[in-house]
Amino acid sequence: MTSPAGAVPVRHDRDETAKLFGQTMGLVAATAGVFALGAYIGRDLSGGWAILFWIASIAVLIGMNAVAQRSEQLAIGMLFGFGLLIGLAVAPTISYYVSADPQAVWQAGGATALFIAGFGAAGYATRRDLAPLARALFWALIALIGFGIVLIFVRIPNGELIYSILGLVIFAGLTMFDFQRLRRTRDIRAAPLLAASIFLDALNVFLFFLSIFGRD
């Protein structure tokens, strides 16, 4: 029989995991709300402003990685700043789809929720180490970005659809990996960075679905 003392660490680990999960997903939800606010505020922005906000959001994300271990509160503030900036950056794209095909936006949102919930649950539950898969998917993502640049200059039949489907495949694996990291991490200070990763997974998946549902 297992002694009561031996059961305490297991219970303690589960409590820490549940606390980290709750805080991380709460930050994801809050960041999504700030993102929505930014997308609404910037709905009339030009493409030039969108590019500037993209650059600013990347700078904030890099800064958040630098300060996460020193100040959790500052990292959370920067996470919300990142959500607002990325919302402003994506605002012209979402505004275009809302005016051209609002149903595509709702379809993309619903599909994204199901996608993240399904692959997130699979990644959280799996015992297989997904780190090697994540490394391979990182290079696949780099290749996908290169393919996207080619599509700007070269017209390929159904190129945008192929791009979006490949993106969904890549982010299915990355979503699983990020949720596995969420289950395995014990440091509560990692919550803002984990939230940023999961939020970016959801954002990219949403944009891929938006391209698929709104391609007409």
PDB file of C-alpha atoms in Angstrom, residues 34-35 37-62 78-93 199-200 203:
ATOM      1  CA  VAL A  34      -7.867  42.610 -26.141  1.00  0.00           C
ATOM      2  CA  PHE A  35      -7.175  41.366 -29.665  1.00  0.00           C
ATOM      3  CA  LEU A  37     -10.767  45.312 -29.166  1.00  0.00           C
ATOM      4  CA  GLY A  38      -7.727  46.114 -31.320  1.00  0.00           C
ATOM      5  CA  ALA A  39      -9.381  44.604 -34.390  1.00  0.00           C
ATOM      6  CA  TYR A  40     -12.424  46.804 -33.796  1.00  0.00           C
ATOM      7  CA  ILE A  41     -10.433  49.991 -33.179  1.00  0.00           C
ATOM      8  CA  GLY A  42      -8.263  49.441 -36.264  1.00  0.00           C
ATOM      9  CA  ARG A  43     -11.001  48.373 -38.666  1.00  0.00           C
ATOM     10  CA  ASP A  44     -10.426  51.451 -40.846  1.00  0.00           C
ATOM     11  CA  LEU A  45      -6.618  51.380 -40.792  1.00  0.00           C
ATOM     12  CA  SER A  46      -4.595  51.263 -43.989  1.00  0.00           C
ATOM     13  CA  GLY A  47      -2.228  48.457 -44.919  1.00  0.00           C
ATOM     14  CA  GLY A  48       0.790  50.608 -44.068  1.00  0.00           C
ATOM     15  CA  TRP A  49      -0.353  51.044 -40.476  1.00  0.00           C
ATOM     16  CA  ALA A  50      -1.055  47.321 -40.266  1.00  0.00           C
ATOM     17  CA  ILE A  51       2.561  46.550 -41.177  1.00  0.00           C
ATOM     18  CA  LEU A  52       3.833  48.958 -38.512  1.00  0.00           C
ATOM     19  CA  PHE A  53       1.645  47.302 -35.884  1.00  0.00           C
ATOM     20  CA  TRP A  54       2.897  43.869 -36.993  1.00  0.00           C
ATOM     21  CA  ILE A  55       6.477  45.015 -36.414  1.00  0.00           C
ATOM     22  CA  ALA A  56       5.581  46.552 -33.052  1.00  0.00           C
ATOM     23  CA  SER A  57       3.813  43.376 -31.931  1.00  0.00           C
ATOM     24  CA  ILE A  58       6.869  41.267 -32.777  1.00  0.00           C
ATOM     25  CA  ALA A  59       9.073  43.648 -30.781  1.00  0.00           C
ATOM     26  CA  VAL A  60       6.745  43.374 -27.768  1.00  0.00           C
ATOM     27  CA  LEU A  61       6.718  39.578 -28.049  1.00  0.00           C
ATOM     28  CA  ILE A  62      10.523  39.474 -28.049  1.00  0.00           C
ATOM     29  CA  MET A  78       3.232  42.994 -22.391  1.00  0.00           C
ATOM     30  CA  LEU A  79       1.068  40.008 -23.369  1.00  0.00           C
ATOM     31  CA  PHE A  80      -2.005  42.232 -23.392  1.00  0.00           C
ATOM     32  CA  GLY A  81      -0.067  44.899 -25.298  1.00  0.00           C
ATOM     33  CA  PHE A  82       0.893  42.246 -27.830  1.00  0.00           C
ATOM     34  CA  GLY A  83      -2.754  41.196 -28.174  1.00  0.00           C
ATOM     35  CA  LEU A  84      -3.833  44.790 -28.811  1.00  0.00           C
ATOM     36  CA  LEU A  85      -1.086  45.430 -31.368  1.00  0.00           C
ATOM     37  CA  ILE A  86      -1.683  42.205 -33.259  1.00  0.00           C
ATOM     38  CA  GLY A  87      -5.406  43.022 -33.281  1.00  0.00           C
ATOM     39  CA  LEU A  88      -4.632  46.385 -34.861  1.00  0.00           C
ATOM     40  CA  ALA A  89      -2.347  44.667 -37.378  1.00  0.00           C
ATOM     41  CA  VAL A  90      -4.953  42.113 -38.445  1.00  0.00           C
ATOM     42  CA  ALA A  91      -7.849  44.594 -38.320  1.00  0.00           C
ATOM     43  CA  PRO A  92      -7.809  45.550 -42.039  1.00  0.00           C
ATOM     44  CA  THR A  93      -7.879  41.869 -43.053  1.00  0.00           C
ATOM     45  CA  PHE A 199      -2.956  32.485 -28.617  1.00  0.00           C
ATOM     46  CA  LEU A 200      -0.683  32.603 -31.682  1.00  0.00           C
ATOM     47  CA  LEU A 203      -4.772  33.272 -34.385  1.00  0.00           C
TER      48      LEU A 203
END
